[in-house]
mmCIF file of C-alpha atoms and ligand atoms in Angstrom:
data_model
loop_
_atom_site.group_PDB
_atom_site.id
_atom_site.type_symbol
_atom_site.label_atom_id
_atom_site.label_comp_id
_atom_site.label_asym_id
_atom_site.label_seq_id
_atom_site.Cartn_x
_atom_site.Cartn_y
_atom_site.Cartn_z
ATOM 1 C CA MET A 121 -12.062 21.214 -5.591
ATOM 2 C CA GLY A 122 -14.407 23.464 -3.720
ATOM 3 C CA ALA A 123 -15.625 27.018 -4.249
ATOM 4 C CA LEU A 124 -15.427 28.946 -0.993
ATOM 5 C CA GLU A 125 -18.423 31.200 -0.525
ATOM 6 C CA ILE A 126 -18.572 33.873 2.123
ATOM 7 C CA ASP A 127 -21.930 35.461 2.762
ATOM 8 C CA GLY A 128 -23.224 33.831 -0.412
ATOM 9 C CA SER A 129 -20.525 35.092 -2.778
ATOM 10 C CA PHE A 130 -17.771 33.175 -4.473
ATOM 11 C CA THR A 131 -14.536 34.170 -2.752
ATOM 12 C CA CYS A 132 -11.747 31.646 -3.259
ATOM 13 C CA GLY A 133 -10.798 28.107 -4.082
ATOM 14 C CA ALA A 134 -10.453 25.348 -1.474
ATOM 15 C CA SER A 135 -9.291 21.750 -1.541
ATOM 16 C CA LEU A 136 -10.992 18.936 0.322
ATOM 17 C CA VAL A 137 -8.137 17.348 2.310
ATOM 18 C CA ARG A 138 -10.112 15.121 4.695
ATOM 19 C CA ASP A 139 -13.725 13.950 4.633
ATOM 20 C CA ARG A 140 -14.746 17.002 6.646
ATOM 21 C CA TRP A 141 -11.868 19.455 6.212
ATOM 22 C CA ALA A 142 -11.029 21.804 3.377
ATOM 23 C CA LEU A 143 -7.788 23.717 3.010
ATOM 24 C CA THR A 144 -7.742 27.265 1.699
ATOM 25 C CA ALA A 145 -5.662 30.429 2.044
ATOM 26 C CA ALA A 146 -5.715 32.332 5.324
ATOM 27 C CA HIS A 147 -6.164 35.624 3.467
ATOM 28 C CA CYS A 148 -9.442 34.268 2.043
ATOM 29 C CA VAL A 149 -11.021 33.875 5.484
ATOM 30 C CA GLU A 150 -9.266 36.367 7.724
ATOM 31 C CA ALA A 151 -11.444 38.719 9.638
ATOM 32 C CA GLY A 152 -12.786 41.712 7.777
ATOM 33 C CA PRO A 153 -11.514 45.246 8.396
ATOM 34 C CA ASP A 154 -13.946 45.544 11.285
ATOM 35 C CA GLY A 155 -12.420 42.443 12.853
ATOM 36 C CA ALA A 156 -15.665 40.543 12.507
ATOM 37 C CA PRO A 157 -15.357 36.943 11.328
ATOM 38 C CA ARG A 158 -16.438 36.415 7.748
ATOM 39 C CA GLU A 159 -19.661 34.492 7.979
ATOM 40 C CA PRO A 160 -21.574 32.552 6.992
ATOM 41 C CA THR A 161 -19.018 30.523 5.136
ATOM 42 C CA SER A 162 -19.660 27.459 3.018
ATOM 43 C CA VAL A 163 -17.849 25.400 0.428
ATOM 44 C CA ARG A 164 -19.523 24.379 -2.777
ATOM 45 C CA PHE A 165 -18.499 21.051 -4.304
ATOM 46 C CA GLY A 166 -19.500 19.252 -7.451
ATOM 47 C CA VAL A 167 -19.601 22.127 -9.942
ATOM 48 C CA THR A 168 -17.138 23.314 -12.530
ATOM 49 C CA ARG A 169 -19.355 26.164 -13.796
ATOM 50 C CA LEU A 170 -20.269 28.504 -10.985
ATOM 51 C CA SER A 171 -23.454 29.738 -12.689
ATOM 52 C CA ASP A 172 -24.804 26.184 -12.785
ATOM 53 C CA SER A 173 -27.266 25.433 -10.053
ATOM 54 C CA GLY A 174 -25.941 21.967 -9.245
ATOM 55 C CA GLY A 175 -23.369 20.842 -6.759
ATOM 56 C CA GLU A 176 -23.584 20.730 -3.038
ATOM 57 C CA ARG A 177 -23.025 23.495 -0.475
ATOM 58 C CA VAL A 178 -21.549 22.374 2.803
ATOM 59 C CA ALA A 179 -21.518 24.847 5.679
ATOM 60 C CA VAL A 180 -18.272 25.587 7.506
ATOM 61 C CA ARG A 181 -18.474 24.894 11.220
ATOM 62 C CA ARG A 182 -15.129 26.361 12.199
ATOM 63 C CA ILE A 183 -12.232 28.213 10.592
ATOM 64 C CA LYS A 184 -8.664 27.586 11.758
ATOM 65 C CA ILE A 185 -6.249 30.182 10.440
ATOM 66 C CA HIS A 186 -2.579 29.264 10.807
ATOM 67 C CA GLU A 187 -1.310 30.701 14.090
ATOM 68 C CA SER A 188 1.758 32.136 12.310
ATOM 69 C CA TYR A 189 -0.066 33.641 9.359
ATOM 70 C CA ARG A 190 1.714 36.909 8.451
ATOM 71 C CA THR A 191 4.923 35.827 10.254
ATOM 72 C CA PRO A 192 7.734 36.424 9.361
ATOM 73 C CA GLN A 193 6.597 37.805 5.996
ATOM 74 C CA ASP A 194 3.225 39.397 5.352
ATOM 75 C CA SER A 195 2.017 36.344 3.391
ATOM 76 C CA SER A 196 3.838 33.640 5.343
ATOM 77 C CA ASN A 197 1.769 30.642 6.443
ATOM 78 C CA ASP A 198 -1.109 31.714 4.242
ATOM 79 C CA VAL A 199 -3.215 28.649 5.013
ATOM 80 C CA ALA A 200 -6.477 27.984 6.828
ATOM 81 C CA LEU A 201 -8.456 24.853 7.497
ATOM 82 C CA LEU A 202 -12.222 24.844 7.246
ATOM 83 C CA GLU A 203 -14.071 22.269 9.279
ATOM 84 C CA LEU A 204 -17.199 21.249 7.388
ATOM 85 C CA VAL A 205 -20.437 20.278 9.075
ATOM 86 C CA ARG A 206 -20.464 17.076 7.013
ATOM 87 C CA ALA A 207 -18.526 15.310 4.315
ATOM 88 C CA PRO A 208 -19.576 16.272 0.791
ATOM 89 C CA ALA A 209 -21.196 13.449 -1.136
ATOM 90 C CA PRO A 210 -19.152 11.372 -3.572
ATOM 91 C CA PRO A 211 -17.647 11.790 -6.079
ATOM 92 C CA ALA A 212 -16.108 14.567 -3.964
ATOM 93 C CA ALA A 213 -13.145 12.927 -2.216
ATOM 94 C CA PRO A 214 -10.146 14.281 -0.331
ATOM 95 C CA ILE A 215 -6.979 14.955 -2.292
ATOM 96 C CA ARG A 216 -3.844 13.372 -0.883
ATOM 97 C CA VAL A 217 -1.710 15.998 0.843
ATOM 98 C CA VAL A 218 2.043 15.744 0.262
ATOM 99 C CA THR A 219 3.959 14.535 3.316
ATOM 100 C CA ALA A 220 7.169 15.999 4.700
ATOM 101 C CA THR A 221 9.254 13.123 3.324
ATOM 102 C CA GLU A 222 8.207 13.664 -0.292
ATOM 103 C CA ARG A 223 10.288 16.678 -1.177
ATOM 104 C CA ALA A 224 11.141 15.246 -4.591
ATOM 105 C CA LEU A 225 7.499 15.640 -5.586
ATOM 106 C CA TRP A 226 7.795 19.431 -5.543
ATOM 107 C CA SER A 227 11.423 19.928 -6.510
ATOM 108 C CA PRO A 228 12.292 22.808 -8.907
ATOM 109 C CA GLY A 229 11.430 21.948 -12.513
ATOM 110 C CA THR A 230 8.482 19.726 -11.577
ATOM 111 C CA VAL A 231 5.467 20.695 -13.633
ATOM 112 C CA ALA A 232 2.514 21.252 -11.331
ATOM 113 C CA THR A 233 -1.113 22.005 -12.095
ATOM 114 C CA THR A 234 -3.303 24.656 -10.542
ATOM 115 C CA ILE A 235 -7.045 25.068 -11.043
ATOM 116 C CA GLY A 236 -9.481 27.760 -10.085
ATOM 117 C CA TRP A 237 -12.197 30.221 -10.953
ATOM 118 C CA GLY A 238 -9.829 33.175 -10.915
ATOM 119 C CA GLY A 239 -9.535 35.857 -13.574
ATOM 120 C CA ARG A 240 -7.962 35.350 -16.995
ATOM 121 C CA SER A 241 -6.108 38.628 -16.880
ATOM 122 C CA PHE A 242 -4.693 41.142 -14.454
ATOM 123 C CA PRO A 243 -6.237 43.339 -13.361
ATOM 124 C CA ALA A 244 -9.315 41.111 -13.603
ATOM 125 C CA LEU A 245 -11.539 43.724 -15.183
ATOM 126 C CA PHE A 246 -14.280 41.246 -15.842
ATOM 127 C CA GLY A 247 -14.019 39.401 -12.551
ATOM 128 C CA GLY A 248 -13.219 35.755 -12.273
ATOM 129 C CA SER A 249 -14.039 32.905 -14.597
ATOM 130 C CA ASP A 250 -17.411 31.192 -14.551
ATOM 131 C CA ASP A 251 -15.731 27.974 -15.685
ATOM 132 C CA LEU A 252 -13.091 26.216 -13.651
ATOM 133 C CA LEU A 253 -9.767 26.800 -15.420
ATOM 134 C CA GLN A 254 -6.574 24.805 -15.297
ATOM 135 C CA VAL A 255 -2.971 25.663 -16.067
ATOM 136 C CA ASP A 256 0.364 23.861 -15.806
ATOM 137 C CA VAL A 257 3.200 25.748 -14.112
ATOM 138 C CA PRO A 258 6.753 24.549 -13.458
ATOM 139 C CA ILE A 259 7.914 24.833 -9.848
ATOM 140 C CA ARG A 260 10.835 27.289 -9.532
ATOM 141 C CA SER A 261 13.928 27.199 -7.364
ATOM 142 C CA ASP A 262 14.112 29.185 -4.135
ATOM 143 C CA PRO A 263 16.679 31.677 -5.566
ATOM 144 C CA GLU A 264 14.361 32.422 -8.497
ATOM 145 C CA CYS A 265 11.443 33.004 -6.134
ATOM 146 C CA ALA A 266 13.581 35.112 -3.801
ATOM 147 C CA ASN A 267 14.729 37.241 -6.755
ATOM 148 C CA ALA A 268 11.143 37.847 -7.725
ATOM 149 C CA TYR A 269 9.756 38.818 -4.322
ATOM 150 C CA ARG A 270 12.492 39.728 -1.864
ATOM 151 C CA GLY A 271 12.222 43.410 -1.370
ATOM 152 C CA THR A 272 8.660 43.682 -2.751
ATOM 153 C CA LEU A 273 5.909 41.449 -1.390
ATOM 154 C CA GLY A 274 8.395 39.374 0.616
ATOM 155 C CA TRP A 275 9.705 35.855 0.213
ATOM 156 C CA ASP A 276 9.710 33.159 2.909
ATOM 157 C CA PRO A 277 11.265 29.884 1.744
ATOM 158 C CA GLU A 278 9.886 28.119 4.823
ATOM 159 C CA THR A 279 6.247 28.561 3.937
ATOM 160 C CA MET A 280 6.158 29.665 0.273
ATOM 161 C CA LEU A 281 6.694 27.889 -3.014
ATOM 162 C CA CYS A 282 6.671 29.657 -6.367
ATOM 163 C CA ALA A 283 5.781 28.355 -9.805
ATOM 164 C CA GLY A 284 5.247 29.746 -13.249
ATOM 165 C CA SER A 285 6.670 29.956 -16.709
ATOM 166 C CA GLY A 286 9.717 32.191 -17.171
ATOM 167 C CA THR A 287 8.111 33.900 -20.141
ATOM 168 C CA GLY A 288 4.869 34.572 -18.309
ATOM 169 C CA GLY A 289 1.346 34.026 -19.517
ATOM 170 C CA ARG A 290 0.472 30.945 -17.538
ATOM 171 C CA ASP A 291 -0.319 31.681 -13.900
ATOM 172 C CA SER A 292 -2.922 31.668 -11.205
ATOM 173 C CA CYS A 293 -4.634 35.000 -10.596
ATOM 174 C CA GLN A 294 -7.134 36.870 -8.453
ATOM 175 C CA GLY A 295 -9.896 34.482 -7.381
ATOM 176 C CA ASP A 296 -7.670 31.429 -7.590
ATOM 177 C CA SER A 297 -6.426 31.963 -4.036
ATOM 178 C CA GLY A 298 -6.885 29.061 -1.675
ATOM 179 C CA GLY A 299 -7.118 26.570 -4.525
ATOM 180 C CA PRO A 300 -4.735 23.680 -5.167
ATOM 181 C CA LEU A 301 -1.316 23.353 -6.709
ATOM 182 C CA MET A 302 -0.950 19.661 -7.449
ATOM 183 C CA VAL A 303 1.366 17.139 -8.993
ATOM 184 C CA PHE A 304 0.439 13.752 -10.434
ATOM 185 C CA PRO A 305 3.363 11.430 -9.652
ATOM 186 C CA ALA A 306 1.444 8.239 -10.321
ATOM 187 C CA GLY A 307 -1.586 9.643 -12.105
ATOM 188 C CA GLU A 308 -3.290 10.556 -8.840
ATOM 189 C CA PRO A 309 -3.260 14.171 -7.659
ATOM 190 C CA VAL A 310 -1.111 15.137 -4.682
ATOM 191 C CA LEU A 311 -1.557 18.566 -3.109
ATOM 192 C CA VAL A 312 1.750 20.450 -2.856
ATOM 193 C CA GLY A 313 0.559 24.050 -2.658
ATOM 194 C CA THR A 314 -2.279 26.488 -2.014
ATOM 195 C CA VAL A 315 -2.636 29.553 -4.232
ATOM 196 C CA SER A 316 -1.450 32.538 -2.222
ATOM 197 C CA PHE A 317 -0.304 35.677 -4.053
ATOM 198 C CA GLY A 318 1.750 37.229 -6.805
ATOM 199 C CA LEU A 319 2.721 40.535 -8.302
ATOM 200 C CA GLY A 320 0.048 40.763 -10.930
ATOM 201 C CA CYS A 321 -0.558 37.636 -12.927
ATOM 202 C CA GLY A 322 1.445 35.992 -15.679
ATOM 203 C CA PHE A 323 4.209 38.594 -15.882
ATOM 204 C CA PRO A 324 7.578 37.124 -16.914
ATOM 205 C CA GLY A 325 9.644 36.294 -13.842
ATOM 206 C CA LEU A 326 6.878 37.201 -11.406
ATOM 207 C CA TYR A 327 5.939 33.682 -10.524
ATOM 208 C CA GLY A 328 2.804 32.741 -8.678
ATOM 209 C CA VAL A 329 3.336 32.073 -4.985
ATOM 210 C CA TYR A 330 1.799 29.110 -3.172
ATOM 211 C CA GLY A 331 1.739 27.834 0.388
ATOM 212 C CA ARG A 332 4.620 25.332 0.729
ATOM 213 C CA ILE A 333 2.457 22.453 1.939
ATOM 214 C CA GLY A 334 5.258 19.890 1.852
ATOM 215 C CA GLN A 335 7.394 21.820 4.321
ATOM 216 C CA PRO A 336 7.360 19.701 7.501
ATOM 217 C CA ALA A 337 5.955 22.487 9.676
ATOM 218 C CA LEU A 338 2.991 23.051 7.345
ATOM 219 C CA ALA A 339 2.389 19.369 6.611
ATOM 220 C CA GLU A 340 2.383 18.691 10.350
ATOM 221 C CA TRP A 341 0.103 21.635 11.041
ATOM 222 C CA ILE A 342 -2.467 20.126 8.688
ATOM 223 C CA VAL A 343 -2.259 16.721 10.367
ATOM 224 C CA ARG A 344 -2.389 18.279 13.823
ATOM 225 C CA ASN A 345 -5.511 20.241 13.022
ATOM 226 C CA ALA A 346 -7.412 18.117 10.512
ATOM 227 C CA GLY A 347 -6.235 14.781 11.921
ATOM 228 C CA PRO A 348 -4.270 12.037 10.234
ATOM 229 C CA VAL A 349 -5.308 10.544 6.945
ATOM 230 C CA PRO A 350 -7.651 7.718 7.861
ATOM 231 C CA ALA A 351 -6.200 4.285 7.218
ATOM 232 C CA PRO A 352 -7.639 2.826 4.043
ATOM 233 C CA ALA A 353 -10.647 0.671 4.766
ATOM 234 C CA PRO A 354 -9.580 -2.966 4.790
ATOM 235 C CA PRO A 355 -10.767 -4.781 1.701
ATOM 236 C CA ALA A 356 -14.361 -5.712 2.301
ATOM 237 C CA ALA A 357 -14.200 -9.164 3.801
ATOM 238 C CA ASP A 358 -16.259 -11.611 1.809
ATOM 239 C CA PRO A 359 -19.380 -12.128 3.840
ATOM 240 C CA ALA A 360 -19.154 -15.510 5.518
ATOM 241 C CA PRO A 361 -20.864 -17.877 3.130
ATOM 242 C CA ALA A 362 -24.231 -18.841 4.499
ATOM 243 C CA PRO A 363 -23.985 -22.410 5.645
ATOM 244 C CA ARG A 364 -25.611 -24.335 2.905
ATOM 245 C CA THR A 365 -27.505 -27.471 3.545
ATOM 246 C CA VAL A 366 -26.000 -29.938 1.119
ATOM 247 C CA LEU A 367 -27.622 -33.057 2.482
ATOM 248 C CA GLY A 368 -31.068 -33.581 3.875
ATOM 249 C CA LEU A 369 -33.736 -36.202 4.400
ATOM 250 C CA ARG A 370 -36.982 -35.810 2.492
ATOM 251 C CA ARG A 371 -38.742 -38.943 3.457
ATOM 252 C CA ALA A 372 -38.227 -42.033 5.554
ATOM 253 C CA SER A 373 -40.429 -45.096 5.443
ATOM 254 C CA ARG A 374 -40.201 -48.652 6.476
ATOM 255 C CA ARG A 375 -41.640 -51.792 5.063
ATOM 256 C CA GLY A 376 -40.849 -54.915 6.964
ATOM 257 C CA ARG A 377 -37.117 -54.984 7.546
ATOM 258 C CA VAL A 378 -36.297 -52.553 4.796
ATOM 259 C CA LEU A 379 -35.808 -48.910 5.683
ATOM 260 C CA LYS A 380 -36.227 -46.527 2.723
ATOM 261 C CA LEU A 381 -34.587 -43.119 3.033
ATOM 262 C CA ALA A 382 -35.041 -40.433 0.375
ATOM 263 C CA LEU A 383 -31.980 -38.197 0.594
ATOM 264 C CA VAL A 384 -31.858 -34.654 -0.723
ATOM 265 C CA VAL A 385 -28.444 -34.041 -2.331
ATOM 266 C CA ARG A 386 -28.088 -30.414 -3.424
ATOM 267 C CA SER A 387 -24.513 -30.698 -4.660
ATOM 268 C CA PRO A 388 -22.291 -33.691 -5.333
ATOM 269 C CA VAL A 389 -20.674 -35.390 -2.355
ATOM 270 C CA ARG A 390 -18.109 -38.146 -1.921
ATOM 271 C CA ARG A 391 -17.706 -40.903 0.636
ATOM 272 C CA LEU A 392 -21.223 -40.795 1.910
ATOM 273 C CA THR A 393 -21.858 -42.893 4.991
ATOM 274 C CA LEU A 394 -25.336 -43.576 6.279
ATOM 275 C CA SER A 395 -25.732 -45.329 9.585
ATOM 276 C CA VAL A 396 -28.774 -46.252 11.593
ATOM 277 C CA GLU A 397 -28.613 -46.456 15.349
ATOM 278 C CA ARG A 398 -31.130 -47.714 17.780
ATOM 279 C CA ARG A 399 -31.338 -46.271 21.215
ATOM 280 C CA ARG A 400 -31.802 -48.553 24.109
ATOM 281 C CA GLY A 401 -31.858 -46.844 27.447
ATOM 282 C CA SER A 402 -28.782 -44.683 27.649
ATOM 283 C CA SER A 403 -26.790 -46.627 25.059
ATOM 284 C CA THR A 404 -26.940 -46.497 21.289
ATOM 285 C CA ARG A 405 -26.245 -49.396 19.021
ATOM 286 C CA ARG A 406 -25.550 -49.246 15.341
ATOM 287 C CA ILE A 407 -27.855 -51.593 13.555
ATOM 288 C CA ALA A 408 -27.121 -50.793 9.907
ATOM 289 C CA ARG A 409 -24.603 -48.942 7.809
ATOM 290 C CA THR A 410 -24.036 -48.305 4.126
ATOM 291 C CA THR A 411 -21.643 -46.200 2.080
ATOM 292 C CA ARG A 412 -21.597 -44.624 -1.388
ATOM 293 C CA THR A 413 -18.442 -43.411 -3.144
ATOM 294 C CA ARG A 414 -20.158 -40.590 -5.011
ATOM 295 C CA VAL A 415 -23.648 -39.176 -4.893
ATOM 296 C CA SER A 416 -24.449 -36.315 -7.269
ATOM 297 C CA SER A 417 -28.182 -35.854 -6.888
ATOM 298 C CA ASN A 418 -31.181 -36.916 -4.857
ATOM 299 C CA ARG A 419 -30.972 -40.570 -4.043
ATOM 300 C CA THR A 420 -33.146 -43.106 -2.324
ATOM 301 C CA ILE A 421 -31.222 -45.540 -0.200
ATOM 302 C CA ARG A 422 -32.704 -48.790 1.044
ATOM 303 C CA LEU A 423 -31.121 -50.755 3.794
ATOM 304 C CA ARG A 424 -32.050 -53.726 5.888
ATOM 305 C CA VAL A 425 -32.405 -53.354 9.561
ATOM 306 C CA PRO A 426 -32.681 -56.148 12.099
ATOM 307 C CA ALA A 427 -36.093 -57.303 13.117
ATOM 308 C CA SER A 428 -37.684 -54.773 15.360
ATOM 309 C CA GLY A 429 -37.917 -55.343 19.010
ATOM 310 C CA PRO A 430 -39.666 -52.889 21.250
ATOM 311 C CA ARG A 431 -40.732 -49.592 19.745
ATOM 312 C CA ARG A 432 -37.616 -47.476 19.867
ATOM 313 C CA PRO A 433 -36.674 -44.393 17.937
ATOM 314 C CA LEU A 434 -34.022 -44.747 15.226
ATOM 315 C CA ARG A 435 -31.267 -42.281 14.720
ATOM 316 C CA ILE A 436 -30.161 -41.682 11.127
ATOM 317 C CA ARG A 437 -26.654 -40.353 10.785
ATOM 318 C CA VAL A 438 -25.407 -39.179 7.395
ATOM 319 C CA ARG A 439 -21.903 -37.876 6.695
ATOM 320 C CA ALA A 440 -20.092 -37.064 3.438
ATOM 321 C CA LYS A 441 -17.426 -34.783 1.971
ATOM 322 C CA ASP A 442 -18.486 -31.920 -0.252
ATOM 323 C CA ALA A 443 -16.526 -30.701 -3.294
ATOM 324 C CA SER A 444 -14.161 -28.646 -1.131
ATOM 325 C CA GLY A 445 -13.515 -31.513 1.296
ATOM 326 C CA ARG A 446 -15.692 -30.217 4.091
ATOM 327 C CA THR A 447 -17.699 -32.702 6.098
ATOM 328 C CA VAL A 448 -21.416 -32.268 5.549
ATOM 329 C CA GLY A 449 -24.345 -34.242 6.840
ATOM 330 C CA PHE A 450 -27.056 -34.436 9.443
ATOM 331 C CA ASP A 451 -28.470 -36.468 12.272
ATOM 332 C CA ARG A 452 -32.157 -37.177 12.450
ATOM 333 C CA LEU A 453 -34.236 -38.981 15.000
ATOM 334 C CA LEU A 454 -37.014 -40.989 13.373
ATOM 335 C CA ARG A 455 -40.139 -41.411 15.389
ATOM 336 C CA THR A 456 -40.678 -44.596 13.527
ATOM 337 C CA THR A 457 -40.581 -47.907 15.263
ATOM 338 C CA GLY A 458 -37.922 -50.440 14.975
HETATM 339 C C1 4AZ B 572 -4.957 36.826 -5.730
HETATM 340 O O1 4AZ B 572 -5.047 38.023 -5.561
HETATM 341 C C2 4AZ B 572 -3.805 36.313 -6.523
HETATM 342 N N1 4AZ B 572 -0.289 35.352 -9.919
HETATM 343 C C3 4AZ B 572 -3.586 34.944 -6.578
HETATM 344 C C4 4AZ B 572 -2.530 34.460 -7.295
HETATM 345 C C5 4AZ B 572 -1.690 35.313 -7.935
HETATM 346 C C6 4AZ B 572 -1.884 36.659 -7.887
HETATM 347 C C7 4AZ B 572 -2.958 37.171 -7.167
HETATM 348 C C8 4AZ B 572 -0.528 34.731 -8.679
HETATM 349 O O2 4AZ B 572 -5.794 36.018 -5.277
#
C-alpha cells in the first residue's frame, strides 16, 4: 500500500504491483485543468498513519495513464501505472495482480477488502483519515452495478467492478481512490480492483466502483506496461561445500628401514590405503603398502621399506573413503632418501 503524493500532498492510494511499478487510478494523476502534468509525484510506503514521519518516499519517474481512460464511459479504464525511480525497501513488496484466468476470485458474492486513507463520511467534511482504514465489501453482480449507475455516472462492465453492502455503511470514499480492492484466496492478498468512484459513499445500493483488474484487457495492459511478474528466484542453491581436507601428513621420518608417517585424520575414514613408491628414472615402483579398515583420528603409521639404494625421492600415496563414500586422500613427495 502506498500513499500517492502530488506536489507534497496526499492525493490517493496506490498499490505496488511490481518492484518498481505502482498502480493507481487515472483520475488521481490526470493532468490538471490547465493541462499541465501533476508533478512532482511520489509514492510513500511503509506508513499506516500519514502524520507519522516514517516510511519511505519514492519519486515517480513516469506516469502511464490508460490510453482508453474515459472511453466508453467517463470513468472507464480508470487506471494508471506509476514507474518508480527505485523499488521501495522491504517489507514493501508487490501485491499479486489477478490474472485473466482467475475470474472465480472476483465473482459476485466474494467478500473483498479495500484499504485507504479516505474519508469516513460523505461529504468528507473533515478530510480523509490519518490512519489507514480497512473495510470488507462483497462484490456485486453486473446487473446490480448497472442498476446503480446506468443513467447516472455510467456503468461499463468491461472495465468496472462494483462492491458494497446492500444496506450501505461500508464503502470506500473520497481519498481512497487508486487504492486496492483485494481478495485473500489462500491467505495472501490478490489485487482485483482499484478504487475508482461512487455516488456518495456508503449509501444503500450505491456500491463503490473499482477498476475491473481481472478483465483480460486490463490485466494484459498491466503486464504490457509494467512487465511480467518476475519468475520466483530459484531456491538459493546451497553454496558448494568447501572442499575439506580430511587427510593430511603432519610429519614423516625414517629410522633405518622403518618409515614413520604421522597422518592427520580430521574425520573418520574407511579402507585407508597407504602406499610408498620410489621413483627411478621415468618409472615408479611401489615399495611398500599398508591398509587400515577404519581410522577415526590422527594416527601414526609405521611401515618397513626396502633397504635404500641411491638417494631417490619417495612418493606417499594415501587414499580412503569418507563417511559419505567419497574418495579422499593425498599424494606427497618426500625429499627424504630411500
Ligand atoms: C472518490 O471520490 C471516491 N464510494 C472513491 C470511492 C467512492 C466514492 C468516491 C466509492 O475518490
